[in-house]
Structures are given as structure tokens and as C-alpha cells.
mmCIF file of C-alpha atoms in Angstrom:
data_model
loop_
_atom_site.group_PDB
_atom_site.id
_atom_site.type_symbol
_atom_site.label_atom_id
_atom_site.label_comp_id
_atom_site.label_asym_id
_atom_site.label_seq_id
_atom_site.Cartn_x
_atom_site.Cartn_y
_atom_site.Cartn_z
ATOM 1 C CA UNK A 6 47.641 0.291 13.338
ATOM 2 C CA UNK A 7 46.971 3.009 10.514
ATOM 3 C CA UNK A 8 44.509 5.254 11.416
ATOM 4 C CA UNK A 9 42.399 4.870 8.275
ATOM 5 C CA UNK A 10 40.956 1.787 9.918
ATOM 6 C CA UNK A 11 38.760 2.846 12.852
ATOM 7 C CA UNK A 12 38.088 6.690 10.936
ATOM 8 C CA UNK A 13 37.005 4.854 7.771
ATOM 9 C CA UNK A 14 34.779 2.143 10.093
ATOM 10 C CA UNK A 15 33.578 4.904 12.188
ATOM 11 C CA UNK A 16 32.640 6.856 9.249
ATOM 12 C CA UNK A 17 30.548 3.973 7.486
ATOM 13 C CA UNK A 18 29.103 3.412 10.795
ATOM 14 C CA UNK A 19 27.991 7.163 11.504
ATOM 15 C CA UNK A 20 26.152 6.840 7.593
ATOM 16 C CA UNK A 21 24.776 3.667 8.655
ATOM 17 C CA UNK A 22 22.720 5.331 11.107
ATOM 18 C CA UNK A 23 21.899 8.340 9.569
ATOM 19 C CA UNK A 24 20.410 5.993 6.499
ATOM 20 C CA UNK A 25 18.557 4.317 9.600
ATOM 21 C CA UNK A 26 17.585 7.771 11.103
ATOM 22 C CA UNK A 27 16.215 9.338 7.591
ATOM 23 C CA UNK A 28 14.670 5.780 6.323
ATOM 24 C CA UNK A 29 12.950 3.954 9.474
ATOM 25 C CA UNK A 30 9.236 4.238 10.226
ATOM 26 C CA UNK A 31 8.916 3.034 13.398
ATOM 27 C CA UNK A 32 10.303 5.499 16.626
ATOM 28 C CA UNK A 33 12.220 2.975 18.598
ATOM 29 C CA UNK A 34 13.811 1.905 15.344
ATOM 30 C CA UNK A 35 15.032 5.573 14.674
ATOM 31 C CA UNK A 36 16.322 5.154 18.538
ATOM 32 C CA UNK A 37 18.296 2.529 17.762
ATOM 33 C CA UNK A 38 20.221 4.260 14.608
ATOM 34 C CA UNK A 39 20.825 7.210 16.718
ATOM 35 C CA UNK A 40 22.916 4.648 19.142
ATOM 36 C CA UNK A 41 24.685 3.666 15.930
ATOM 37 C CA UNK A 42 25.338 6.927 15.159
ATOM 38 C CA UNK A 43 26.729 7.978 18.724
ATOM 39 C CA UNK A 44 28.874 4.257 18.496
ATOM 40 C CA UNK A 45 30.462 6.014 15.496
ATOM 41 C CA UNK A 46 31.470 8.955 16.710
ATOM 42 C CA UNK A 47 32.386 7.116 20.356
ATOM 43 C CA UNK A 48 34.814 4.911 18.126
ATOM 44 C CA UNK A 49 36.398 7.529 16.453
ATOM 45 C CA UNK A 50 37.467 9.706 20.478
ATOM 46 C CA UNK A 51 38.820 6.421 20.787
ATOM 47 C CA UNK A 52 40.931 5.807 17.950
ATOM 48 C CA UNK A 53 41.992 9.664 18.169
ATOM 49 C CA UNK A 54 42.842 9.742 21.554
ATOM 50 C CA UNK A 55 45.081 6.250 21.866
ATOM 51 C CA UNK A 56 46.991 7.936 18.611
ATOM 52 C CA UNK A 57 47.270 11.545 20.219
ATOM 53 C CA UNK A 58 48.136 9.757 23.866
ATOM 54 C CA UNK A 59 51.191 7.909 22.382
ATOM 55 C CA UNK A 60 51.750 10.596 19.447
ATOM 56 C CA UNK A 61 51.634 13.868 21.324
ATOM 57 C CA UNK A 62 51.947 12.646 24.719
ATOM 58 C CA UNK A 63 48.311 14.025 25.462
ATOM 59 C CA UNK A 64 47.580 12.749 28.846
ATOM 60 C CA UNK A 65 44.553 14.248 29.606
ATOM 61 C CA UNK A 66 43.397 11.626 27.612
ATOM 62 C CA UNK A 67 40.442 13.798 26.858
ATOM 63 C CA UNK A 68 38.602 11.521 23.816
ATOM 64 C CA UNK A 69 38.507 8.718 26.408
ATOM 65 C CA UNK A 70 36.852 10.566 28.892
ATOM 66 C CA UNK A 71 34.212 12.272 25.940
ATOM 67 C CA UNK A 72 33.662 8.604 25.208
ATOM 68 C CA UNK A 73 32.323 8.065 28.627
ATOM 69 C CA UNK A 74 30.159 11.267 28.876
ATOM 70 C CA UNK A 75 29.117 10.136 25.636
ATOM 71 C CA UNK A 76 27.953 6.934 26.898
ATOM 72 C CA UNK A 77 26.066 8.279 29.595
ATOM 73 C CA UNK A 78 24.518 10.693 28.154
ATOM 74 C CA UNK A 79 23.821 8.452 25.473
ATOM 75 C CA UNK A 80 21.696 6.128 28.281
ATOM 76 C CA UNK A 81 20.057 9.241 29.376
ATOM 77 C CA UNK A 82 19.140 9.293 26.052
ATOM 78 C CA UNK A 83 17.604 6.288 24.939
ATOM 79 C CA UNK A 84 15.634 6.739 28.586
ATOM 80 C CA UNK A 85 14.409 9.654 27.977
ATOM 81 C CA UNK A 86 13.597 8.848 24.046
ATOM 82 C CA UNK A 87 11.666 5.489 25.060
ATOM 83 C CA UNK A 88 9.937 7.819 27.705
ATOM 84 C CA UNK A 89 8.817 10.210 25.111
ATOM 85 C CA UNK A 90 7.735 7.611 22.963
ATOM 86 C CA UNK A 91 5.939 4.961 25.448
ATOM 87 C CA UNK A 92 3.908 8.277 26.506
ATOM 88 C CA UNK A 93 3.157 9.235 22.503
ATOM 89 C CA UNK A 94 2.147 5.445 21.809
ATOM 90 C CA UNK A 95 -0.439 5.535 24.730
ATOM 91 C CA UNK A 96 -1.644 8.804 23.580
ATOM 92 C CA UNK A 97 -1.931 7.849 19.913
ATOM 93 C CA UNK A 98 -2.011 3.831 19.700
ATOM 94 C CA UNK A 99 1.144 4.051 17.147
ATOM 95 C CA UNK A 100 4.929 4.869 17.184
ATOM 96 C CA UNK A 101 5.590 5.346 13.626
ATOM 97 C CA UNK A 102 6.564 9.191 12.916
ATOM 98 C CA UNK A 103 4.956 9.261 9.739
ATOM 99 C CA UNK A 104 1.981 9.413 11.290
ATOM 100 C CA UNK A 105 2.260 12.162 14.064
ATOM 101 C CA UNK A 106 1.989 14.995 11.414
ATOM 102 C CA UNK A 107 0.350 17.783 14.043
ATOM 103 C CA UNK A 108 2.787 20.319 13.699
ATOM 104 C CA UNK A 109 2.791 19.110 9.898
ATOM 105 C CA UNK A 110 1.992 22.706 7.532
ATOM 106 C CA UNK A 111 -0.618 21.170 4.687
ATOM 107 C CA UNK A 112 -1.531 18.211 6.185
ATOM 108 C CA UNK A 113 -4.430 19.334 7.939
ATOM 109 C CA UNK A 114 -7.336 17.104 6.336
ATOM 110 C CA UNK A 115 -5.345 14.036 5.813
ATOM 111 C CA UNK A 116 -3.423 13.806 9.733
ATOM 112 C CA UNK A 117 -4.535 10.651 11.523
ATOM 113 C CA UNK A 118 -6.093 12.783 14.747
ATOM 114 C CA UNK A 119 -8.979 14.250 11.825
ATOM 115 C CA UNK A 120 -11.115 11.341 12.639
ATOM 116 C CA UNK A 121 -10.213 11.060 16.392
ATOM 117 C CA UNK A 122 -9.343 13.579 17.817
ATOM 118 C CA UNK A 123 -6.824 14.105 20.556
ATOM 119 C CA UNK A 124 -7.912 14.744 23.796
ATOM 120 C CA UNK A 125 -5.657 18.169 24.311
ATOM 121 C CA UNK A 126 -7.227 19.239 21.382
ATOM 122 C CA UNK A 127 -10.909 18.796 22.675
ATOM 123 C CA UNK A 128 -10.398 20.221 25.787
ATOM 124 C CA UNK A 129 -8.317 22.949 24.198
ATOM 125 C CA UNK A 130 -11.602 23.443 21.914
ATOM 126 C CA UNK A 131 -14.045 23.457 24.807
ATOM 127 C CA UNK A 132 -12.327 26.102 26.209
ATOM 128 C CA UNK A 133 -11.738 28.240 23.035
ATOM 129 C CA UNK A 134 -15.262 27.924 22.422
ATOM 130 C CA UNK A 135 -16.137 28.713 26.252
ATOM 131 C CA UNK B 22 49.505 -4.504 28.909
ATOM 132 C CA UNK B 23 50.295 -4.498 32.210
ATOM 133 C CA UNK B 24 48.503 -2.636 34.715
ATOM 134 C CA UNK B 25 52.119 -1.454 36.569
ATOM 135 C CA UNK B 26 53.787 -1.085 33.417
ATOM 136 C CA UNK B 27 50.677 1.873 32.263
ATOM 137 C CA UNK B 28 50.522 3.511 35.640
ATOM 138 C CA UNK B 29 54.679 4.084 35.246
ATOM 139 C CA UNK B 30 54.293 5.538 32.180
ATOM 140 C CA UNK B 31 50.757 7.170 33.083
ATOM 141 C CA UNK B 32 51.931 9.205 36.031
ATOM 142 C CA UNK B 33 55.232 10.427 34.444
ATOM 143 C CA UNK B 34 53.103 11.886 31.600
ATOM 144 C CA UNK B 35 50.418 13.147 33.610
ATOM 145 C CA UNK B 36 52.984 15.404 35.731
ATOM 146 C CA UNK B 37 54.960 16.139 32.531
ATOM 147 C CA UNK B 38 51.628 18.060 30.988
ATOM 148 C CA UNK B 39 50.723 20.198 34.320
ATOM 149 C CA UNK B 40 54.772 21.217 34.115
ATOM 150 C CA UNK B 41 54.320 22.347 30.206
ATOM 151 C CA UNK B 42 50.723 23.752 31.106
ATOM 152 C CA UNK B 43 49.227 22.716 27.249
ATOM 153 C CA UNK B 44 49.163 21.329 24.251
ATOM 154 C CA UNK B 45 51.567 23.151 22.276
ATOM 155 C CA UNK B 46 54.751 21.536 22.942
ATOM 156 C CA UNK B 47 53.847 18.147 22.623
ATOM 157 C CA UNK B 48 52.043 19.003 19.070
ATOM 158 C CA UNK B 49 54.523 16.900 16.534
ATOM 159 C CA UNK B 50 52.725 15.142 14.118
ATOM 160 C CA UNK B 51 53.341 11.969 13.676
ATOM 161 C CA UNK B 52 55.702 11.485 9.905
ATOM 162 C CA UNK B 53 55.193 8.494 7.825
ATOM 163 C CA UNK B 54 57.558 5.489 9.428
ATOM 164 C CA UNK B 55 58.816 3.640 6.433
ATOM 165 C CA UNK B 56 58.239 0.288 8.663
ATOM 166 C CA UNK B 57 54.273 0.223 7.681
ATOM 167 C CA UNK B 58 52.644 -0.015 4.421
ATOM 168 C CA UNK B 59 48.744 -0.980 3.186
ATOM 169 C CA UNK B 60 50.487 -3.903 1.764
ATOM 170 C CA UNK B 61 52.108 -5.694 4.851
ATOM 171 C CA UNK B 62 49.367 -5.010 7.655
ATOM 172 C CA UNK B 63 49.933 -6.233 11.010
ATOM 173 C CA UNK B 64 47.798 -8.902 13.209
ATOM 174 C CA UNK B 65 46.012 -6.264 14.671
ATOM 175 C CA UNK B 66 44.893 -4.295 11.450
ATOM 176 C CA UNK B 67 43.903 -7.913 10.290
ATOM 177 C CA UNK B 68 41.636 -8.452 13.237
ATOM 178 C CA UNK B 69 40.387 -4.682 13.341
ATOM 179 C CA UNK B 70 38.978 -5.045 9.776
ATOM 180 C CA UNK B 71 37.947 -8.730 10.502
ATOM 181 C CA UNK B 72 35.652 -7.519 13.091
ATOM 182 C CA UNK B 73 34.954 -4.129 11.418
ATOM 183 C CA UNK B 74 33.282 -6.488 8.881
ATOM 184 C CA UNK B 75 31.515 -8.183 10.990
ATOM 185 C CA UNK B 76 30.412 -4.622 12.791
ATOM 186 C CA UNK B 77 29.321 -2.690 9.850
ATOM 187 C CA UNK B 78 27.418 -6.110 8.501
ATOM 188 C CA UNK B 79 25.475 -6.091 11.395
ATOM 189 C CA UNK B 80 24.730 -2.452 11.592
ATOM 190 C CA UNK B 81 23.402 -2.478 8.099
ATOM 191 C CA UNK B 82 21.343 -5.432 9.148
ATOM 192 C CA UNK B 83 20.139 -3.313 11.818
ATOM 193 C CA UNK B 84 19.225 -0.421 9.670
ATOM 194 C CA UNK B 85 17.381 -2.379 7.080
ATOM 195 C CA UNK B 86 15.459 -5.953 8.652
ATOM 196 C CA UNK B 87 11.595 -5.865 8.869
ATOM 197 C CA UNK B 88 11.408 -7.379 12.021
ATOM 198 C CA UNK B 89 11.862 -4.781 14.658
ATOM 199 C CA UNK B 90 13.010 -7.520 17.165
ATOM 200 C CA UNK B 91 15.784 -8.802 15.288
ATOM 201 C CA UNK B 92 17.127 -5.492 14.468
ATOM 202 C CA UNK B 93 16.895 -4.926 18.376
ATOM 203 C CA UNK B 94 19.479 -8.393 18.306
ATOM 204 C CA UNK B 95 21.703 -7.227 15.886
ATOM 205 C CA UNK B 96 22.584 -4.139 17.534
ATOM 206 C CA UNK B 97 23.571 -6.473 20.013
ATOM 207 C CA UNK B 98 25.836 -7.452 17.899
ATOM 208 C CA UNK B 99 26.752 -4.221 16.386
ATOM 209 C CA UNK B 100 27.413 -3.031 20.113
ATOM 210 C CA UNK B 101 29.698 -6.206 20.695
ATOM 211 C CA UNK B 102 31.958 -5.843 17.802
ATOM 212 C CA UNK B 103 32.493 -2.278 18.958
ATOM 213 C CA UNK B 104 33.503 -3.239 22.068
ATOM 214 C CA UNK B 105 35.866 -6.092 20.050
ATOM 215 C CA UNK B 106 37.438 -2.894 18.865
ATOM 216 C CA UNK B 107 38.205 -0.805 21.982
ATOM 217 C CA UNK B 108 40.057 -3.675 23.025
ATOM 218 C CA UNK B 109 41.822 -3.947 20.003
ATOM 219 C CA UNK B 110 42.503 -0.341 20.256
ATOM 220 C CA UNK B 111 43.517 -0.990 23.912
ATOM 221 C CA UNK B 112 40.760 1.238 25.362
ATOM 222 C CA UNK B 113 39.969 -1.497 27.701
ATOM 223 C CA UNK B 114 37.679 0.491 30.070
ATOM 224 C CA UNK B 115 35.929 1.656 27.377
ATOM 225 C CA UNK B 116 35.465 -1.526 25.906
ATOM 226 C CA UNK B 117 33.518 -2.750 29.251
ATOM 227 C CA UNK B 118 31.747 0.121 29.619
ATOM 228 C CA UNK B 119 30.615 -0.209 26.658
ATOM 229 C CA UNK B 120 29.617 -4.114 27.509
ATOM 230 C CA UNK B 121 28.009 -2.839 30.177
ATOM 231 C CA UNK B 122 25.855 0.330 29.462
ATOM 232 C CA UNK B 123 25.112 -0.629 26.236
ATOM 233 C CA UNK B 124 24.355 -4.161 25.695
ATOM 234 C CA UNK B 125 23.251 -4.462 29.061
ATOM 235 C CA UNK B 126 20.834 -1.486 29.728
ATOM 236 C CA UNK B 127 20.624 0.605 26.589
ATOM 237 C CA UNK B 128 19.456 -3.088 24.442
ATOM 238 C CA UNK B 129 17.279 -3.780 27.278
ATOM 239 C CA UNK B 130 15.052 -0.962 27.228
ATOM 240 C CA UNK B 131 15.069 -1.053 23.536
ATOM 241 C CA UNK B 132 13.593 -4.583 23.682
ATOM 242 C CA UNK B 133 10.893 -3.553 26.526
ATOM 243 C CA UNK B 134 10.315 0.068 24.686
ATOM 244 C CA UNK B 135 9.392 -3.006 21.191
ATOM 245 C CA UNK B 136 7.490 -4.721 23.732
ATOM 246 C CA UNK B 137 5.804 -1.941 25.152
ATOM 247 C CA UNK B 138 4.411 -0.321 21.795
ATOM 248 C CA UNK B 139 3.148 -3.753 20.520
ATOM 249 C CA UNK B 140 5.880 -4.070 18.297
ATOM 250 C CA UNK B 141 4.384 -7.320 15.569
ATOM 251 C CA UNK B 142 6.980 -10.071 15.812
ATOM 252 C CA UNK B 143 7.822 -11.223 12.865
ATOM 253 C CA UNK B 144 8.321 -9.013 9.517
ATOM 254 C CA UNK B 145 6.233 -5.537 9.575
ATOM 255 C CA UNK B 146 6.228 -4.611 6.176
ATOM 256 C CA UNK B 147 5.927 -0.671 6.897
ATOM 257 C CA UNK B 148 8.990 -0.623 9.123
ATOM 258 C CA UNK B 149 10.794 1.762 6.443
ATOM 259 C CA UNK B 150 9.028 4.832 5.345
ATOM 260 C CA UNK B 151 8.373 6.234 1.656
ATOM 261 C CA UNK B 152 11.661 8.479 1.513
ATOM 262 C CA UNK B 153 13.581 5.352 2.113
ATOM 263 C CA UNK B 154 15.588 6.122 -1.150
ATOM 264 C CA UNK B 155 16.227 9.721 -0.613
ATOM 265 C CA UNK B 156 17.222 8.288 2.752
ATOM 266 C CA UNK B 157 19.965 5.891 0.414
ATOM 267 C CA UNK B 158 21.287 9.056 -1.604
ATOM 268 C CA UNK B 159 21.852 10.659 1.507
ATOM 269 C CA UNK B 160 23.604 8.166 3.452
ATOM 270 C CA UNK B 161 25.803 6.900 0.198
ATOM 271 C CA UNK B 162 26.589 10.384 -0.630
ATOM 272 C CA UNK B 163 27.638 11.442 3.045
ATOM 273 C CA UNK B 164 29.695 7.970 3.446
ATOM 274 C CA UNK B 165 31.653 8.869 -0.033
ATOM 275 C CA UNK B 166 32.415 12.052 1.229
ATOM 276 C CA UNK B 167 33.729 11.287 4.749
ATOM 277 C CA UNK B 168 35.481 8.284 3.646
ATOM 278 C CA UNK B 169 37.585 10.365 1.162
ATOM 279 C CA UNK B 170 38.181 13.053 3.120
ATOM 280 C CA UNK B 171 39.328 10.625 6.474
ATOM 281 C CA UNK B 172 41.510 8.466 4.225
ATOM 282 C CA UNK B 173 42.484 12.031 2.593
ATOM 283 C CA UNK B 174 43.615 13.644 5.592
ATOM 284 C CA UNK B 175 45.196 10.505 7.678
ATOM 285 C CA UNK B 176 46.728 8.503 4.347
ATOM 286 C CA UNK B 177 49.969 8.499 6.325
ATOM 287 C CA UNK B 178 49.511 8.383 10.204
ATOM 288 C CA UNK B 179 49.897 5.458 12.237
ATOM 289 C CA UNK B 180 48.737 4.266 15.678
ATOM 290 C CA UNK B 181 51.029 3.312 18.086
ATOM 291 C CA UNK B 182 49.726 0.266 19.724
ATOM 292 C CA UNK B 183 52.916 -1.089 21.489
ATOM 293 C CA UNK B 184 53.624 -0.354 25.060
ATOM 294 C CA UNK B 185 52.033 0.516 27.731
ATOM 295 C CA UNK B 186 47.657 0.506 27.264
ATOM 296 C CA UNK B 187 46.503 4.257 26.593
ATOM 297 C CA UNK B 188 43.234 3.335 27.904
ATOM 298 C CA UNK B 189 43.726 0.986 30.578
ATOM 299 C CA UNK B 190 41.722 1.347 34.230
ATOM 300 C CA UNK B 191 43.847 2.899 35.836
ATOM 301 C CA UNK B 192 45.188 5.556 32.954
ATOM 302 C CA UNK B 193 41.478 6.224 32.381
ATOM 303 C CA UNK B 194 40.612 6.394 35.982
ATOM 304 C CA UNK B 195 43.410 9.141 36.495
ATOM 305 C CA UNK B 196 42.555 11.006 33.698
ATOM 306 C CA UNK B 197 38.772 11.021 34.465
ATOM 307 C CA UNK B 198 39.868 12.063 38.417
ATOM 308 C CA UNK B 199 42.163 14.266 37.832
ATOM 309 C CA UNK B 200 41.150 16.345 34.921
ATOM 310 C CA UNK B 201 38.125 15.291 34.384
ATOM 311 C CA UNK B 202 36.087 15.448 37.925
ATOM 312 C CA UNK B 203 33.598 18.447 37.315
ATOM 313 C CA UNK B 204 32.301 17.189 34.034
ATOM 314 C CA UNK B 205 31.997 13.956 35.426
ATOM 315 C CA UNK B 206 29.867 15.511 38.446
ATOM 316 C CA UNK B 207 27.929 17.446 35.816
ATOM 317 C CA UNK B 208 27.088 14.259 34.234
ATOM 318 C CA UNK B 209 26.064 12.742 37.396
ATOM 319 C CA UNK B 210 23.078 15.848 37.904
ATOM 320 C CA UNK B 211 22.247 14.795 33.770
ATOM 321 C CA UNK B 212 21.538 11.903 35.094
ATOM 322 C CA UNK B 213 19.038 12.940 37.868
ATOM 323 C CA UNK B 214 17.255 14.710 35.238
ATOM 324 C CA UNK B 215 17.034 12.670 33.150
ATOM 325 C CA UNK B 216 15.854 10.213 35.613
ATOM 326 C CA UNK B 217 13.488 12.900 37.266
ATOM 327 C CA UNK B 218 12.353 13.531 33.062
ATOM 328 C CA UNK B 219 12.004 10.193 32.298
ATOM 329 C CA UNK B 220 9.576 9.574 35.871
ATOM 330 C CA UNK B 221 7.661 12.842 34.678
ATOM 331 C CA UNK B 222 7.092 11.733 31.089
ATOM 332 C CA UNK B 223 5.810 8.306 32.465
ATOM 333 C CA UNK B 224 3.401 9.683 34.855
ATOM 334 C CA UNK B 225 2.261 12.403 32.754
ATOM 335 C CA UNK B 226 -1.010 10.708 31.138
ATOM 336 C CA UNK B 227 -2.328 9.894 34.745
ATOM 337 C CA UNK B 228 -1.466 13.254 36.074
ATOM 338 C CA UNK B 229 -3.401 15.326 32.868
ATOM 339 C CA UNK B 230 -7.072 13.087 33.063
ATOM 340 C CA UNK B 231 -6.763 14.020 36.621
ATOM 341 C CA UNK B 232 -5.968 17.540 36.063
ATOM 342 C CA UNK B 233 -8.300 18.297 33.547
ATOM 343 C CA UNK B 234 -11.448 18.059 35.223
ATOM 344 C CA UNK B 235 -11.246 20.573 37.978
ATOM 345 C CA UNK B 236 -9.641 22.625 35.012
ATOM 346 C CA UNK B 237 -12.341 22.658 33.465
ATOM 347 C CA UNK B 238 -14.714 23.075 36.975
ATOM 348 C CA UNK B 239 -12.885 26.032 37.189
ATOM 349 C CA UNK B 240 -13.183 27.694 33.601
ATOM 350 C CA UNK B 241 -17.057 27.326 34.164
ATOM 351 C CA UNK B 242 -17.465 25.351 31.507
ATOM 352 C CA UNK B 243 -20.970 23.370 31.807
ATOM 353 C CA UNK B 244 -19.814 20.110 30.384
ATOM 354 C CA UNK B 245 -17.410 19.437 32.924
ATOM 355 C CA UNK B 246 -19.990 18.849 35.854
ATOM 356 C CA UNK B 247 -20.403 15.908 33.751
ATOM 357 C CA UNK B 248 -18.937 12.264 35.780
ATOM 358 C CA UNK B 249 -15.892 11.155 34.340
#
């Protein structure tokens, strides 16, 4: 098989999700394209190392192995991601990252936590204040 | 494919790269064999971009549908195909692995993490955000330039599919054992963390309303004698 195939599939792939990553709204959505993107880059350690195994008689077969890490640490990932955002949807009553502008320079009068604030902020202000 | 026939030549290779100790004898590249060509591509390039089609189709649908469930489905599919193609590229262990980790957890707590945040079935019309065409120009711009320089720099290299499996169970379960152990025990501690992390995020709410009061009992503060 030329190699072109899986590089050039893994490439379209990784821009796939990074068009996903830059363009979604909605957290879990931006999750997902980040599993895209990490698919891409799995493909390509596997199309490397099956050509470099029979090629250059690599037997460490070291892509394979990245692959898996990869994987796993890819599942760690998306738990820790859904964590993060389960816990900022509770918090705030929304998972879309346009709208969590805190840390946001500018912003300050137009944020969605003007009108209610947090309740870190509060207590944070109660004892400033104190 | 046979299991035997990849363990024979497995083994042989394994011991033949602790006796050379690196890399750098077995470095040849591969030249140009005059037996391929674009023009007469095998069965297996024919399937490979059959279900590369099929892959990237779905991943764009998953990039760009309004309704956050669905995209959830086609990355299903997505997932799938690129398991399609690990066996095609006769990583079979990857290619479960990948069945199994991905389209059976990783979808799964996608689909409760939609469910979870009150994800609207049906279409959402804000599900892409205002800098959706920078986000366009980006990704076209990046694809251009990766596919030109991959097709650039591997024009003339072939994969050498026949024989024994280079990614077989057993290969891939010597490789990972014998090379490969304290990574893999690294990853094992990653994954109590990220277990202990993901326990700690969940509980964190609960633990903070309870906290705060007798932080604030204990700053002095006079509104915090108030019931809560």
C-alpha cells in the first residue's frame, strides 16, 4: 500500500478536528473533535510503524505501542474533560465556551456571571470586603 | 496472517535488534519498486480509500451537524471506519482496541456527558460559534499544507503489507512486554489519577457549599451565622 494513503487520510482527519475544535460552541462537541484529532494522529503511528516494522526491521514496534498509550490516555481524557465540564454546567447552567468569558480581558460588563453572580465570587467578595 | 507464522518472524527480529543495540543499521529507506504505480492500485489501496471516504465523510459530518446527538453517532462511525483501517493496515490489536475503548466507553460517556448538560435533541442552531469561518481558513489552510508536504515527502514509499501481520496480538503483546513494560505501568498510575481527578471534580460542588460555611464562621464574618 503507498504510504500517501493513511498520511494524506490522517492528515484531513487531524484538520477535521481542529475545524471542529476552533468552530464548535458547545464543550462536549469540542471533546469530540479533540478524539478526531487524536484518531488522526493514532492512524498515522500506525501506518508508520507497519512500514518501518517491515522496512527497517524496527521491532520495537514503538508507533504501535504510542497508539495504545494514546488510547488510554485519550480515555483518561475524555473522563476527565466530561468531568470538568459536568462540574462547569452545574455551576453555570451552560456548556458552551463562548459564554465562560471570566478570565476574558475587556469583557467585564458584557460576561454572563454580571447579572448572577457566581458563588466563588460572592464569597470571595464577602471576604475582601470583611 | 497467521498467528505462528508472525510470532516466527516476530521473535527472530526481536532478538536481532537487542544483538545490533539500535536503529542505525536497519535505517535503509525504502527505494521506489517499479512493481507499484498511482495508476494500477492494489485491492487493499482500493478498500483503504473506499473506507477513508466513508471515514473522513463522517468526520466532517461530525464537525458540522446541529444536532449534538447525531454528531455523538457519527463519530461512531468515524471511530468504526478507523478501526476498518487498522485492519486493513494489519494492526489488528489496534483495530479492537480501538472497538473497544473507543466506541464502547469513550462514545458512551460522550452520549451521557449530551445527556447530562441537557443537550436539546434535535437541531440547536448555536452549536457553531461566530468565528466559525476563521475556524474554515484555518482548517483548509492547515489541510493544504500537510497534504502537500505528506504526499511531498512520501511520493515514492510503499507499505509492505504481505507476510507475516506487523501488528498482530502476539507481535504487539511482545513488543508492549518486552520493551514497552514501564510506560505501560506509568500509564496504569495515569489512570488512577485520572480516575482519582475525575471522582474529585465530581464531588467538588458538594464538598465547597459544605466547606464554605464554617469558612466563613471562621473569618468572623457576620453573615455567615446566617442558616443555610
Amino acid at each position: 500500500m503507498h504510504l500517501a494513503y493513511p498520511a494524506v487520510l490522517s492528515a484531513l482527519l487531524f484538520c477535521t478536528g481542529l475545524y471542529g475544535v476552533l468552530a464548535r460552541r458547545n464543550a462536549i462537541l469540542v471533546l469530540m473533535s479533540v478524539e478526531l484529532m487524536l484518531n488522526a494522529v493514532n492512524l498515522n503511528l500506525v501506518a508508520f510503524d507497519v512500514w518501518l516494522s517491515k522496512a527497517a526491521e524496527e521491532a520495537l514496534h514503538s508507533g504501535q505501542a504510542l497508539t495504545l498509550f494514546t488510547i488510554a490516555i485519550a480515555a483518561a481524557e475524555i473522563g476527565i474533560g466530561l468531568a470538568i465540564v459536568l462540574a462547569v454546567h452545574r455551576n453555570r447552567g451552560t456548556a458552551d465556551i463562548d459564554k465562560l468569558r471570566d478570565t476574558a480581558e475587556g469583557h467585564e460588563t458584557d460576561g454572563p456571571d454580571s447579572d448572577a453572580p457566581a458563588p466563588e465570587t460572592a464569597g470571595e467578595k464577602a471576604e475582601a470586603t470583611a | 496472517m497467521s498467528l505462528a507464522a508472525a510470532a516466527a518472524a516476530g521473535l527472530p527480529q526481536a532478538l536481532g535488534f537487542a544483538r545490533a543495540g539500535g536503529l542505525g543499521q536497519g535505517g535503509a529507506p525504502i527505494a521506489a519498486d517499479p512493481g507499484h504505480g498511482f495508476l494500477s492500485p492494489t485491492g487493499v489501496e482500493i478498500a483503504f480509500l473506499l473506507v477513508g471516504l466513508v471515514t473522513l465523510g463522517a468526520a466532517i459530518v461530525t464537525v458540522t451537524t446541529r444536532q449534538l446527538v447525531h454528531a455523538a453517532l457519527w463519530l461512531v462511525v468515524t471511530l468504526g471506519g478507523l478501526a476498518v483501517e487498522y485492519l486493513l493496515l494489519t494492526a489488528e490489536f489496534i483495530a479492537w482496541v480501538q472497538v473497544l475503548i473507543y466506541v464502547g466507553s469513550v462514545v458512551v460517556l460522550l452520549l451521557f456527558g449530551l445527556m447530562l448538560t441537557k443537550a436539546p435533541i434535535g437541531r440547536s442552531p448555536d452549536a457553531d460559534s461566530g468565528n466559525r469561518w476563521a475556524a474554515l481558513t484555518v482548517a483548509v489552510a492547515s489541510a493544504a499544507a500537510l497534504v502537500w508536504v505528506v504526499v511531498d515527502a512520501f511520493r515514492t514509499t510503499w507499505i509492505d503489507l504481505d507476510g507475516a501481520a506487523a501488528g498482530s496480538t502476539e507481535v504487539t503483546g511482545k513488543a508492549l512486554f518486552q520493551n514497552w513494560v514501564l510506560p505501560f505501568e506509568a500509564l496504569s498510575v495515569l489512570l488512577l489519577a485520572a480516575l482519582v481527578g475525575a471522582i474529585v471534580l465530581s464531588r467538588k460542588a458538594k464538598a465547597t457549599t459544605t466547606d464554605r460555611p464554617g469558612a466563613r464562621t471562621e473569618s468572623g464574618t457576620p453573615s455567615a451565622k446566617e442558616p443555610r
